[in-house]
Coordinates of C-alpha atoms (C1' of nucleotides) in Angstrom, one line a residue:
Chain X
M1 CA 24.2 -36.6 -34.1
Q2 CA 20.6 -36.6 -33.1
T3 CA 17.8 -37.9 -35.2
D4 CA 15.7 -35.2 -36.9
N5 CA 12.7 -35.5 -34.5
N6 CA 14.9 -34.0 -31.8
N7 CA 16.0 -31.1 -34.0
K8 CA 12.8 -29.0 -33.6
P9 CA 13.1 -26.0 -31.4
D10 CA 10.8 -26.0 -28.3
S11 CA 8.7 -23.2 -29.9
E12 CA 7.7 -25.6 -32.7
K13 CA 6.8 -28.4 -30.5
P14 CA 3.1 -28.8 -29.9
K15 CA 2.3 -27.1 -26.6
T16 CA -0.2 -28.9 -24.3
K17 CA -2.7 -26.7 -22.7
N18 CA -4.7 -27.5 -19.5
F19 CA -8.0 -29.3 -19.4
I20 CA -10.0 -26.1 -19.6
Y21 CA -8.5 -25.3 -23.0
E22 CA -9.6 -28.7 -24.2
I23 CA -13.1 -28.0 -23.1
I24 CA -13.1 -24.7 -24.9
D25 CA -11.5 -26.2 -28.0
E26 CA -14.4 -28.6 -28.0
D27 CA -17.0 -26.0 -27.5
L28 CA -15.6 -24.0 -30.3
K29 CA -15.7 -27.1 -32.5
T30 CA -19.4 -27.7 -31.7
N31 CA -20.2 -24.0 -31.8
K32 CA -21.7 -24.2 -28.4
W33 CA -21.4 -20.5 -27.7
G34 CA -21.5 -19.1 -31.2
G35 CA -17.8 -18.9 -31.3
R36 CA -17.6 -16.7 -28.2
V37 CA -15.2 -17.0 -25.3
H38 CA -16.0 -14.7 -22.3
T39 CA -14.4 -15.3 -18.9
R40 CA -14.4 -13.3 -15.7
F41 CA -12.6 -12.8 -12.4
P42 CA -15.1 -12.3 -9.7
P43 CA -13.5 -11.4 -6.4
E44 CA -15.4 -10.4 -3.2
P45 CA -14.0 -7.1 -2.1
N46 CA -13.4 -8.3 1.4
G47 CA -9.6 -8.5 1.4
Y48 CA -6.5 -8.0 -0.8
L49 CA -5.8 -10.2 -3.7
H50 CA -3.1 -12.9 -3.2
I51 CA -1.0 -15.1 -5.4
G52 CA -3.7 -17.7 -5.6
H53 CA -6.0 -15.0 -7.1
A54 CA -3.2 -14.3 -9.5
K55 CA -3.3 -17.8 -10.8
S56 CA -7.0 -17.4 -11.4
I57 CA -6.6 -14.0 -13.1
C58 CA -3.9 -15.3 -15.3
L59 CA -6.0 -18.4 -16.2
N60 CA -9.1 -16.4 -17.0
F61 CA -7.5 -13.5 -18.7
G62 CA -5.1 -16.0 -20.5
I63 CA -8.0 -17.8 -21.9
A64 CA -9.7 -14.6 -23.2
E65 CA -6.5 -13.5 -24.7
H66 CA -5.8 -16.8 -26.3
Y67 CA -9.2 -17.2 -28.0
N68 CA -9.6 -13.4 -28.7
G69 CA -12.4 -13.3 -26.2
K70 CA -13.3 -11.0 -23.4
F71 CA -12.5 -10.8 -19.8
N72 CA -14.6 -9.1 -17.1
L73 CA -13.5 -7.8 -13.7
R74 CA -16.5 -8.3 -11.6
F75 CA -16.9 -7.6 -7.9
D76 CA -19.1 -10.2 -6.2
D77 CA -20.2 -7.6 -3.6
T78 CA -23.2 -9.5 -2.1
N79 CA -22.2 -9.3 1.6
P80 CA -22.1 -5.7 2.9
E81 CA -20.9 -6.7 6.3
K82 CA -17.5 -7.8 5.1
E83 CA -16.8 -5.6 2.1
D84 CA -15.2 -2.3 1.7
Q85 CA -14.3 0.2 -1.0
E86 CA -10.6 0.0 0.1
Y87 CA -10.6 -3.6 -1.1
V88 CA -12.3 -2.7 -4.4
D89 CA -9.6 -0.1 -5.1
S90 CA -6.8 -2.4 -4.2
I91 CA -8.2 -5.2 -6.3
V92 CA -8.5 -3.0 -9.4
E93 CA -4.9 -1.8 -8.9
D94 CA -3.6 -5.3 -8.5
V95 CA -5.5 -6.7 -11.5
K96 CA -4.2 -3.9 -13.7
W97 CA -0.7 -4.2 -12.4
L98 CA -0.8 -7.9 -13.4
G99 CA -1.6 -6.9 -16.9
A100 CA -5.0 -8.5 -17.1
D101 CA -7.0 -6.2 -19.5
F102 CA -10.7 -6.0 -18.6
E103 CA -11.1 -2.9 -20.9
D104 CA -14.0 -0.9 -19.5
R105 CA -15.6 -3.7 -17.7
I106 CA -15.4 -3.2 -14.0
L107 CA -18.6 -4.7 -13.0
Y108 CA -20.4 -5.2 -9.8
A109 CA -22.9 -7.8 -8.7
S110 CA -24.7 -5.1 -6.7
D111 CA -25.6 -3.4 -10.0
Y112 CA -27.7 -6.5 -10.7
F113 CA -29.6 -6.6 -7.5
E114 CA -32.9 -5.2 -9.1
Q115 CA -32.7 -7.8 -11.8
M116 CA -31.9 -10.5 -9.3
Y117 CA -35.0 -9.5 -7.3
E118 CA -37.1 -9.8 -10.5
Y119 CA -35.7 -13.2 -11.0
A120 CA -36.5 -14.2 -7.5
V121 CA -40.1 -13.0 -8.0
A122 CA -40.4 -15.1 -11.1
L123 CA -39.1 -18.2 -9.2
I124 CA -41.7 -17.5 -6.5
K125 CA -44.4 -17.2 -9.2
S126 CA -43.4 -20.6 -10.6
G127 CA -43.7 -22.1 -7.2
K128 CA -40.0 -22.7 -6.8
A129 CA -39.2 -20.4 -4.0
Y130 CA -40.7 -19.5 -0.7
V131 CA -40.3 -17.3 2.3
C132 CA -39.3 -19.2 5.4
D133 CA -39.6 -17.9 8.9
L134 CA -37.2 -20.4 10.5
T135 CA -34.4 -19.0 12.5
P136 CA -30.8 -19.7 11.6
E137 CA -30.6 -22.3 14.3
E138 CA -33.8 -24.0 13.2
I139 CA -32.6 -24.1 9.6
R140 CA -29.4 -25.7 10.7
A141 CA -31.3 -28.2 12.9
T142 CA -33.6 -29.2 10.0
R143 CA -31.0 -29.5 7.4
G144 CA -30.2 -33.2 8.2
T145 CA -26.9 -35.0 8.1
P146 CA -24.9 -36.8 5.3
T147 CA -26.9 -39.9 6.0
E148 CA -30.3 -38.4 6.9
A149 CA -32.6 -36.3 5.0
G150 CA -33.5 -32.8 6.3
K151 CA -37.0 -31.9 7.4
E152 CA -39.2 -29.6 5.2
S153 CA -39.9 -26.2 6.5
P154 CA -43.4 -25.6 7.9
H155 CA -43.5 -22.5 5.5
R156 CA -42.6 -24.5 2.5
N157 CA -46.1 -24.5 1.0
R158 CA -47.3 -21.0 1.5
T159 CA -49.3 -19.6 -1.3
I160 CA -47.6 -17.7 -4.1
E161 CA -49.5 -14.6 -3.0
E162 CA -48.3 -14.8 0.6
N163 CA -44.7 -15.4 -0.6
L164 CA -44.8 -12.5 -2.9
D165 CA -46.2 -10.2 -0.2
L166 CA -43.7 -11.4 2.4
F167 CA -40.7 -11.1 0.0
A168 CA -41.7 -7.6 -0.9
R169 CA -41.9 -6.7 2.7
M170 CA -38.5 -8.3 3.4
R171 CA -37.1 -6.0 0.7
Q172 CA -38.8 -3.0 2.4
G173 CA -36.9 -3.7 5.6
E174 CA -40.0 -4.7 7.6
F175 CA -38.2 -7.6 9.3
D176 CA -35.3 -8.0 11.5
N177 CA -32.0 -9.7 10.5
G178 CA -32.3 -13.5 10.7
T179 CA -36.1 -13.6 11.0
K180 CA -36.9 -14.6 7.4
T181 CA -35.2 -16.0 4.3
L182 CA -36.2 -16.6 0.8
R183 CA -35.5 -20.3 0.0
A184 CA -35.5 -22.3 -3.2
K185 CA -37.9 -25.2 -3.1
I186 CA -35.8 -28.1 -4.2
D187 CA -35.2 -31.3 -2.2
M188 CA -34.7 -31.6 1.5
A189 CA -33.6 -35.3 0.9
S190 CA -31.0 -34.6 -1.6
P191 CA -27.6 -36.2 -0.9
N192 CA -26.1 -32.8 -1.8
F193 CA -26.7 -30.3 1.0
N194 CA -26.6 -27.4 -1.4
M195 CA -29.9 -28.7 -2.8
R196 CA -31.7 -28.9 0.5
D197 CA -33.8 -25.7 0.0
P198 CA -30.8 -23.3 -0.1
I199 CA -31.3 -19.8 0.9
M200 CA -31.5 -17.2 -1.9
Y201 CA -31.9 -14.1 0.2
R202 CA -31.2 -13.1 3.8
I203 CA -32.2 -10.0 5.6
V204 CA -29.2 -7.8 6.3
H205 CA -29.7 -4.3 7.7
A206 CA -26.3 -3.0 6.8
E207 CA -24.8 -0.2 4.7
H208 CA -23.4 -1.5 1.4
H209 CA -20.4 0.2 0.2
R210 CA -22.0 1.0 -3.2
Q211 CA -25.7 0.7 -2.5
G212 CA -25.8 2.4 0.8
N213 CA -29.0 1.5 2.6
K214 CA -31.1 0.8 -0.4
W215 CA -31.3 -2.8 0.3
A216 CA -32.5 -4.8 3.4
I217 CA -32.1 -8.1 1.7
Y218 CA -28.9 -9.5 0.0
P219 CA -28.6 -12.4 -2.4
T220 CA -26.5 -15.4 -1.3
Y221 CA -23.5 -16.6 -3.5
D222 CA -25.2 -19.5 -5.1
W223 CA -28.3 -17.5 -6.0
A224 CA -26.3 -14.5 -7.3
H225 CA -23.3 -16.0 -9.0
G226 CA -25.0 -17.8 -11.9
L227 CA -27.2 -14.8 -12.5
E228 CA -24.1 -12.5 -12.7
D229 CA -22.5 -14.8 -15.1
S230 CA -25.7 -15.2 -17.2
L231 CA -26.4 -11.4 -17.3
E232 CA -22.8 -10.8 -18.6
G233 CA -22.9 -13.5 -21.2
I234 CA -20.0 -15.4 -19.7
T235 CA -19.3 -18.6 -21.6
H236 CA -17.0 -20.4 -19.1
S237 CA -17.5 -19.6 -15.4
I238 CA -14.2 -20.8 -13.9
C239 CA -14.0 -21.4 -10.1
T240 CA -12.2 -23.4 -7.6
L241 CA -12.8 -27.0 -6.5
E242 CA -14.8 -26.3 -3.4
F243 CA -17.6 -25.1 -5.7
E244 CA -17.9 -28.4 -7.4
N245 CA -20.8 -29.4 -5.1
H246 CA -22.5 -26.1 -5.9
R247 CA -22.6 -26.7 -9.6
P248 CA -25.9 -28.7 -9.5
L249 CA -27.5 -25.7 -7.8
Y250 CA -25.8 -23.2 -10.2
D251 CA -27.5 -25.2 -13.0
W252 CA -30.7 -25.6 -11.2
Y253 CA -31.3 -21.8 -10.8
L254 CA -30.4 -21.0 -14.4
D255 CA -32.5 -23.9 -15.7
S256 CA -35.5 -23.0 -13.5
L257 CA -35.4 -19.5 -14.9
A258 CA -34.7 -20.7 -18.3
I259 CA -32.1 -18.0 -19.0
Y260 CA -28.7 -18.0 -20.6
H261 CA -26.6 -20.7 -19.0
P262 CA -22.8 -20.5 -18.8
Q263 CA -20.8 -23.5 -17.9
Q264 CA -19.1 -23.7 -14.6
I265 CA -15.7 -25.4 -14.6
E266 CA -13.7 -26.1 -11.4
F267 CA -9.9 -26.2 -11.0
A268 CA -7.5 -26.6 -8.0
R269 CA -6.7 -23.5 -6.2
L270 CA -3.0 -22.6 -5.6
N271 CA -1.4 -23.6 -2.3
L272 CA 2.1 -22.3 -1.8
S273 CA 4.5 -23.8 0.6
Y274 CA 5.5 -22.0 3.8
T275 CA 2.6 -19.5 3.6
V276 CA -1.1 -19.3 4.1
M277 CA -3.5 -18.5 1.4
S278 CA -6.9 -18.0 3.0
K279 CA -8.2 -14.4 3.2
R280 CA -9.4 -15.0 6.7
K281 CA -6.0 -16.0 7.8
L282 CA -4.3 -13.1 5.9
L283 CA -6.7 -10.6 7.5
Q284 CA -5.9 -12.0 10.9
L285 CA -2.1 -11.6 10.3
V286 CA -2.9 -8.0 9.4
N287 CA -5.3 -7.2 12.2
E288 CA -3.2 -8.8 14.8
K289 CA 0.0 -7.0 13.5
Y290 CA 2.0 -10.1 12.7
V291 CA 2.8 -8.1 9.5
D292 CA 2.8 -4.4 8.8
G293 CA -0.2 -4.5 6.5
W294 CA -1.6 -6.4 3.5
D295 CA 1.3 -5.2 1.4
D296 CA 3.9 -6.4 3.9
P297 CA 6.6 -7.9 1.7
R298 CA 6.3 -11.2 3.6
M299 CA 2.6 -11.6 2.6
P300 CA 1.6 -13.7 -0.3
T301 CA -0.5 -10.9 -1.6
I302 CA -0.1 -9.4 -4.9
S303 CA 0.6 -5.9 -3.2
G304 CA 3.1 -7.7 -0.9
Y305 CA 5.0 -9.2 -3.8
R306 CA 4.9 -5.9 -5.6
R307 CA 6.4 -4.1 -2.7
R308 CA 8.9 -6.9 -2.3
G309 CA 10.1 -6.3 -5.8
Y310 CA 8.4 -9.0 -7.8
T311 CA 7.4 -8.1 -11.4
P312 CA 4.1 -8.9 -13.1
E313 CA 6.0 -10.8 -15.7
A314 CA 7.5 -13.1 -13.1
I315 CA 4.1 -13.8 -11.5
R316 CA 2.5 -14.4 -14.9
N317 CA 5.3 -16.8 -15.9
F318 CA 4.9 -18.6 -12.5
A319 CA 1.3 -19.0 -13.2
E320 CA 2.3 -20.6 -16.6
I321 CA 4.8 -22.9 -15.0
I322 CA 2.5 -24.3 -12.4
G323 CA -0.3 -25.2 -14.8
V324 CA -3.9 -25.9 -14.1
A325 CA -5.5 -29.1 -13.0
K326 CA -8.1 -30.6 -10.8
R327 CA -5.9 -32.3 -8.2
D328 CA -5.1 -30.6 -4.9
A329 CA -1.5 -29.5 -4.8
L330 CA 1.0 -27.7 -2.6
T331 CA 3.3 -25.8 -4.8
D332 CA 6.9 -25.5 -3.7
I333 CA 7.9 -21.8 -3.2
S334 CA 11.1 -22.5 -5.2
L335 CA 9.0 -22.3 -8.5
L336 CA 8.0 -18.8 -7.6
E337 CA 11.5 -17.9 -6.7
Y338 CA 12.7 -19.4 -9.9
A339 CA 10.3 -17.1 -11.9
I340 CA 11.4 -13.9 -10.2
R341 CA 15.1 -14.7 -10.4
D342 CA 14.7 -15.6 -14.0
D343 CA 13.1 -12.3 -14.8
L344 CA 15.2 -10.1 -12.6
N345 CA 18.4 -11.7 -14.0
K346 CA 17.5 -10.1 -17.3
K347 CA 16.4 -6.8 -16.0
A348 CA 18.2 -5.9 -12.8
K349 CA 21.0 -3.4 -12.8
R350 CA 24.0 -4.7 -11.0
V351 CA 25.4 -2.7 -8.2
M352 CA 27.7 -3.3 -5.2
A353 CA 26.3 -3.0 -1.7
V354 CA 27.9 -4.2 1.5
L355 CA 25.2 -5.3 3.9
N356 CA 27.4 -5.9 7.0
P357 CA 30.5 -3.9 6.5
I358 CA 33.9 -4.4 7.8
K359 CA 36.6 -1.8 7.0
V360 CA 39.6 -2.6 4.8
V361 CA 42.5 -0.2 4.7
L362 CA 44.9 -0.5 1.7
T363 CA 48.2 0.4 3.3
N364 CA 50.1 0.7 0.0
Y365 CA 47.4 2.7 -1.9
D366 CA 47.0 6.4 -2.0
G367 CA 44.8 8.7 -3.9
E368 CA 41.7 7.5 -5.8
E369 CA 40.7 6.4 -9.2
E370 CA 37.6 5.5 -11.2
L371 CA 37.0 2.0 -12.4
G372 CA 34.7 0.8 -15.1
A373 CA 31.8 -1.6 -14.2
I374 CA 29.2 -3.3 -16.3
N375 CA 25.6 -2.6 -15.5
N376 CA 24.2 -5.8 -16.6
P377 CA 26.1 -8.6 -18.2
E378 CA 22.8 -10.0 -19.5
D379 CA 21.9 -6.8 -21.2
P380 CA 24.5 -4.8 -23.1
E381 CA 22.0 -2.0 -23.5
A382 CA 22.3 -1.4 -19.8
G383 CA 25.7 0.2 -20.3
T384 CA 28.5 0.8 -17.9
R385 CA 29.3 3.1 -15.0
K386 CA 32.3 4.3 -13.0
L387 CA 33.1 3.1 -9.4
K388 CA 35.2 5.2 -7.1
F389 CA 38.1 3.3 -5.6
T390 CA 39.8 4.6 -2.5
K391 CA 42.4 3.6 0.2
E392 CA 39.7 2.8 2.7
L393 CA 36.9 0.4 1.6
F394 CA 34.1 -1.8 3.1
I395 CA 33.7 -5.4 2.3
E396 CA 31.2 -7.9 3.7
Q397 CA 31.9 -9.3 7.1
S398 CA 31.1 -12.7 5.8
D399 CA 33.8 -12.4 3.1
F400 CA 36.5 -12.6 5.6
M401 CA 37.3 -15.6 7.9
E402 CA 40.1 -16.0 10.3
N403 CA 39.8 -19.7 10.4
P404 CA 38.2 -20.6 7.2
P405 CA 36.8 -24.1 6.5
K406 CA 37.9 -26.0 3.4
G407 CA 36.5 -24.5 0.2
F408 CA 36.2 -21.0 1.5
F409 CA 37.8 -18.9 -1.2
R410 CA 37.3 -15.4 -0.1
L411 CA 39.6 -13.3 2.1
V412 CA 41.6 -15.0 4.9
P413 CA 44.7 -13.8 6.8
G414 CA 47.7 -13.8 4.5
G415 CA 45.5 -14.8 1.6
E416 CA 44.5 -13.0 -1.6
V417 CA 41.1 -12.2 -3.1
R418 CA 40.0 -10.0 -6.0
L419 CA 37.9 -7.0 -5.4
R420 CA 35.3 -6.9 -8.2
Y421 CA 36.3 -4.6 -11.1
A422 CA 39.5 -3.6 -9.2
Y423 CA 42.6 -5.2 -7.8
I424 CA 43.7 -8.4 -6.0
I425 CA 44.4 -7.6 -2.3
K426 CA 46.2 -9.4 0.3
C427 CA 45.3 -9.5 3.9
E428 CA 48.3 -8.6 6.0
E429 CA 46.9 -7.8 9.4
V430 CA 43.7 -8.2 11.4
I431 CA 42.9 -5.4 13.9
K432 CA 40.8 -6.2 16.8
D433 CA 39.2 -4.2 19.6
S434 CA 39.7 -5.0 23.3
D435 CA 36.9 -7.6 23.1
G436 CA 38.5 -9.5 20.4
N437 CA 36.1 -8.3 17.7
I438 CA 37.6 -7.6 14.3
I439 CA 37.3 -4.0 13.4
E440 CA 39.6 -3.6 10.5
L441 CA 41.7 -5.4 8.0
R442 CA 45.0 -4.0 6.9
C443 CA 45.6 -5.2 3.4
T444 CA 48.0 -4.4 0.4
Y445 CA 46.9 -4.3 -3.2
D446 CA 48.8 -5.6 -6.2
P447 CA 49.0 -2.8 -8.8
D448 CA 49.5 -5.2 -11.6
T449 CA 46.2 -6.9 -11.1
K450 CA 43.9 -4.1 -12.2
S451 CA 40.8 -5.7 -13.8
G452 CA 41.0 -5.8 -17.6
S453 CA 44.6 -4.6 -17.7
A454 CA 47.3 -6.4 -19.7
T455 CA 49.4 -7.0 -16.6
S456 CA 46.4 -8.7 -14.8
T457 CA 47.5 -12.4 -15.2
K458 CA 47.3 -13.5 -11.6
K459 CA 44.4 -15.8 -10.8
V460 CA 42.6 -16.0 -7.5
K461 CA 39.7 -18.2 -6.6
G462 CA 37.5 -15.6 -5.2
T463 CA 36.0 -12.2 -6.2
I464 CA 34.3 -10.2 -3.6
H465 CA 32.2 -6.9 -3.7
W466 CA 33.1 -3.7 -2.0
V467 CA 32.1 -0.1 -1.5
S468 CA 34.4 2.9 -1.1
A469 CA 34.3 4.1 2.5
K470 CA 34.7 7.7 1.4
Y471 CA 31.9 7.7 -1.2
G472 CA 29.6 4.9 -0.1
I473 CA 26.3 5.9 1.2
N474 CA 24.3 4.5 4.2
A475 CA 21.2 2.6 3.7
E476 CA 18.8 0.3 5.5
V477 CA 18.4 -3.1 4.1
R478 CA 15.4 -5.4 5.0
L479 CA 15.9 -9.1 4.5
Y480 CA 12.9 -11.4 4.3
D481 CA 12.6 -15.0 4.9
R482 CA 9.6 -17.3 4.6
L483 CA 6.7 -16.2 6.9
F484 CA 6.2 -19.8 8.3
L485 CA 8.4 -22.4 9.6
T486 CA 6.5 -25.4 8.3
E487 CA 5.5 -26.4 4.8
N488 CA 1.8 -26.3 5.1
P489 CA 0.9 -24.1 8.1
G490 CA -2.6 -23.5 6.7
N491 CA -3.9 -26.9 7.6
K492 CA -2.7 -26.7 11.3
D493 CA -4.9 -25.3 14.1
N494 CA -1.8 -23.7 15.7
W495 CA -0.7 -22.1 12.6
L496 CA -0.1 -18.8 14.3
E497 CA 2.6 -20.4 16.5
L498 CA 4.3 -21.5 13.3
I499 CA 5.2 -18.1 12.2
N500 CA 9.0 -17.6 11.6
P501 CA 10.3 -15.3 14.2
N502 CA 13.1 -14.4 11.9
S503 CA 11.1 -13.6 8.8
L504 CA 12.3 -10.0 8.8
D505 CA 15.9 -9.0 9.4
V506 CA 16.4 -5.2 9.4
I507 CA 20.1 -4.2 8.8
K508 CA 20.5 -0.5 9.7
N509 CA 24.0 0.3 8.7
S510 CA 24.7 -1.1 5.2
I511 CA 26.8 0.8 2.8
V512 CA 25.8 1.0 -0.9
E513 CA 27.6 2.4 -3.9
P514 CA 26.9 6.1 -4.5
S515 CA 25.0 5.6 -7.8
L516 CA 22.1 4.2 -5.7
K517 CA 21.2 7.7 -4.4
D518 CA 19.5 8.1 -7.8
A519 CA 17.3 5.1 -7.4
V520 CA 13.7 5.6 -8.0
M521 CA 10.7 3.6 -6.8
G522 CA 10.2 0.5 -9.1
D523 CA 13.9 0.2 -10.0
K524 CA 15.3 -3.3 -9.8
F525 CA 18.8 -4.0 -8.6
Q526 CA 21.0 -6.9 -8.1
F527 CA 23.3 -6.4 -5.3
E528 CA 26.2 -8.5 -6.7
R529 CA 26.7 -11.8 -5.0
T530 CA 23.8 -11.0 -2.5
G531 CA 20.5 -10.9 -4.2
Y532 CA 17.9 -8.7 -6.0
F533 CA 16.6 -5.6 -4.2
C534 CA 14.2 -2.7 -4.7
L535 CA 13.4 0.5 -2.9
D536 CA 10.7 0.0 -0.1
S537 CA 7.6 1.9 -1.1
K538 CA 6.6 2.5 2.5
F539 CA 9.9 3.4 4.4
S540 CA 12.3 4.6 1.8
S541 CA 12.9 8.3 1.4
T542 CA 15.5 10.6 -0.2
E543 CA 17.1 11.1 3.3
K544 CA 17.2 7.5 4.1
L545 CA 17.3 4.7 1.5
V546 CA 15.6 1.5 2.6
F547 CA 15.9 -1.5 0.3
N548 CA 13.8 -4.8 0.3
R549 CA 15.5 -8.0 -0.6
T550 CA 13.3 -9.5 -3.3
V551 CA 15.0 -12.8 -3.3
T552 CA 18.5 -14.1 -2.8
L553 CA 20.8 -15.2 -5.6
K554 CA 21.1 -18.9 -5.9
D555 CA 24.0 -19.8 -3.6
S556 CA 25.8 -23.1 -3.9
W557 CA 28.2 -22.2 -1.1
G558 CA 27.2 -23.6 2.3
K559 CA 23.9 -24.8 0.9
K560 CA 23.9 -28.1 2.7
S561 CA 24.2 -26.5 6.1
S562 CA 21.0 -24.5 5.7
Chain F
rU1 C1' -19.3 -44.6 7.2
rG2 C1' -23.9 -40.3 2.5
rC3 C1' -22.6 -37.2 -1.8
rC4 C1' -18.9 -34.9 -5.0
rG5 C1' -13.9 -34.8 -6.6
rA6 C1' -8.7 -36.3 -7.1
rG7 C1' -4.4 -40.0 -7.1
rU8 C1' 2.0 -39.8 -12.6
rC9 C1' 9.6 -38.2 -10.3
rG10 C1' 11.0 -34.8 -3.9
rU11 C1' 7.4 -30.6 -6.0
rC12 C1' 4.3 -28.8 -10.1
rU13 C1' 2.6 -30.6 -14.7
rA14 C1' 2.3 -33.5 -19.8
rA15 C1' 1.1 -38.1 -22.3
rG16 C1' -6.2 -40.3 -22.7
rG17 C1' -4.6 -48.1 -26.0
rG18 C1' 1.7 -47.9 -28.8
rU19 C1' 9.3 -45.5 -26.2
rA20 C1' 6.1 -42.2 -19.3
rG21 C1' 8.2 -36.2 -21.3
rG22 C1' 9.1 -31.1 -19.4
rA23 C1' 10.0 -27.4 -15.5
rC24 C1' 11.6 -26.5 -10.5
rA25 C1' 14.4 -28.7 -6.7
rG26 C1' 18.8 -32.3 -6.3
rC27 C1' 23.4 -34.5 -7.8
rG28 C1' 28.0 -34.5 -11.1
rG29 C1' 30.8 -31.7 -14.5
rC30 C1' 32.3 -27.4 -17.8
rC31 C1' 32.7 -22.2 -17.8
rU32 C1' 33.1 -17.8 -15.1
rU33 C1' 36.7 -11.1 -12.5
rU34 C1' 29.2 -12.1 -9.2
rG35 C1' 30.3 -19.3 -5.4
rG36 C1' 25.2 -15.2 -10.1
rA37 C1' 24.0 -16.3 -15.1
rG38 C1' 25.1 -19.9 -18.9
rC39 C1' 26.2 -24.9 -20.8
rC40 C1' 26.6 -30.3 -20.6
rG41 C1' 25.4 -34.6 -18.2
rU42 C1' 22.6 -37.6 -14.5
rA43 C1' 19.1 -40.1 -10.8
rU44 C1' 14.2 -40.3 -9.3
rG45 C1' 7.4 -41.5 -10.9
rU46 C1' 2.1 -44.0 -13.1
rA47 C1' -1.4 -45.7 -4.9
rG48 C1' -2.6 -51.4 -4.8
rA49 C1' -4.7 -56.0 -6.6
rG50 C1' -7.1 -58.4 -10.4
rG51 C1' -9.1 -58.3 -15.5
rU52 C1' -9.5 -57.0 -21.1
rU53 C1' -5.6 -56.5 -24.9
rC54 C1' -0.3 -58.3 -29.1
rG55 C1' 0.3 -54.0 -26.0
rA56 C1' -2.7 -50.3 -20.2
rA57 C1' -0.7 -44.5 -16.6
rU58 C1' -4.8 -44.5 -20.2
rC59 C1' -10.4 -49.2 -20.7
rC60 C1' -13.2 -52.5 -16.7
rU61 C1' -13.7 -54.4 -11.4
rC62 C1' -12.5 -54.1 -6.5
rU63 C1' -9.5 -51.9 -2.7
rC64 C1' -6.7 -48.0 -0.5
rU65 C1' -5.3 -42.9 0.3
rC66 C1' -6.2 -37.8 0.1
rG67 C1' -9.5 -33.3 -0.5
rG68 C1' -14.3 -30.8 -0.3
rC69 C1' -19.5 -30.5 1.6
rA70 C1' -24.3 -30.1 7.0
rG71 C1' -22.9 -20.4 6.9
rC72 C1' -28.7 -16.4 6.6
rC73 C1' -19.7 -16.5 3.9
rA74 C1' -17.7 -16.6 -0.9

RNA sequence: UGCCGAGUCGUCUAAGGGUAGGACAGCGGCCUUUGGAGCCGUAUGUAGAGGUUCGAAUCCUCUCUCGGCAGCCA
């Protein structure tokens, strides 16, 4: 018997939240934000969202949900040269699919450009910003090094009037790209590079996906981001660790302007083993055709996982499992796989599919019959279905071995195995072609062993899946493996050479049970004993079924060898 | 080696002076007409050295290691 402090169910034990919740709890206690909690997810529309973004979305939305606060989706679209409406659309779709509710708040930094301009003018007027004529090379050369202070720009002490005039003309498009910038006048000797007169505006003559050619100047991230947060009344501006060094600048801008000042909090971004997570690298995989698009099922993108058969619930649960902290981490992919298996186990309809078929002929069986099968043992609501059993069947090639190792308890010459939901069969004869390839197994069935019948008392070690040769339908099955061979390819220069050449295995001639012809996009299946599968949204059609393997079943057989 | 940040089972994450806990992965077993699921059990961790304290993962000092920062990217 246990003592009573062990009797509490998990749900009643106090649940520890991450450090950001602690900060917010404290803020609520001190009434720092008037009881409000307002977070945001601020992607730049320059690529598709990946699982790392999902972590951030779940964090930010989860906080808003937990505290009855609000959550904004805001596009940080301040760099027209890299951004595109296609990315905006995909991001909206992915965030919605994940279930993060931004209500009507799809916001754009570019909508604040006019206001940002006014703020910049205010900073110039207070003597805290100036127009600098230095070229990019000159700016780099005068920035200094970690141990040496930078040099002040010769244009640092222009008059306010001159700065105002020049800045207005920058906006009018009077100057070429790279010839002028607006810089904050802070401290060229600061040990923090971000404070060495950072650039607020650069001249970019490019068409913006939402603003067209209205602007010739664009705000930089540091200048824009705090203003966006401030304008939206964000309370907690949550970002990743690499922005920690930017926080003093974030604070400086907002304090210099004396406007509403959210709190920036940094957490460690997600790194997942055996994949890469930078948008630049993912874009390269797409552009150089290592994968067939941002939504390739091998990609760690949200759209890739969706196409692969992952559910939003699994991804959200994954985000919950991995937690949030400030230390760099490389999360093992098995955590993600656990999350999707756990969810699909409850939801997926069980069916039988033979990926690599070998024919079985039951020499003592004639006619055909229908056998009852359970759609999901985890979910009685899922009901039952009938399976057609016939003289000729297909079983998995790997379920038969002529010379089996110890512990192999499927079909062997002279041995018996149960056919799932059907009979026990015995392998009597192995038929081979002239090259010695096995082309057919001649078996007998034992009529007393029908599943569920009173006469079925015989026990065999193994149960294998099968599909009727007469009624089974052809399908293509696509098996995915990890995209990279090494655990952390992202930190290697030769990362492209580390791509797994066998990350995709297309099986053209699989045979699946006939009920699968009614499968619709979005359905989740467990091919019994094989794994979880879904229809591929890109290649599957009514004429030709194409299934993606979402994840394998956990397999304790032969694990040590792989 | 300037500044900022971080070091807890193999991995991720709790505990913030009072029994180092959970999850995943692993291992062992039970159960099983999916070698799935489920159930039970089990091993493994506070970077190091000093110090304060009755008591330190937690506080102090020093050291070590790792990550980030010198874009007109975000």
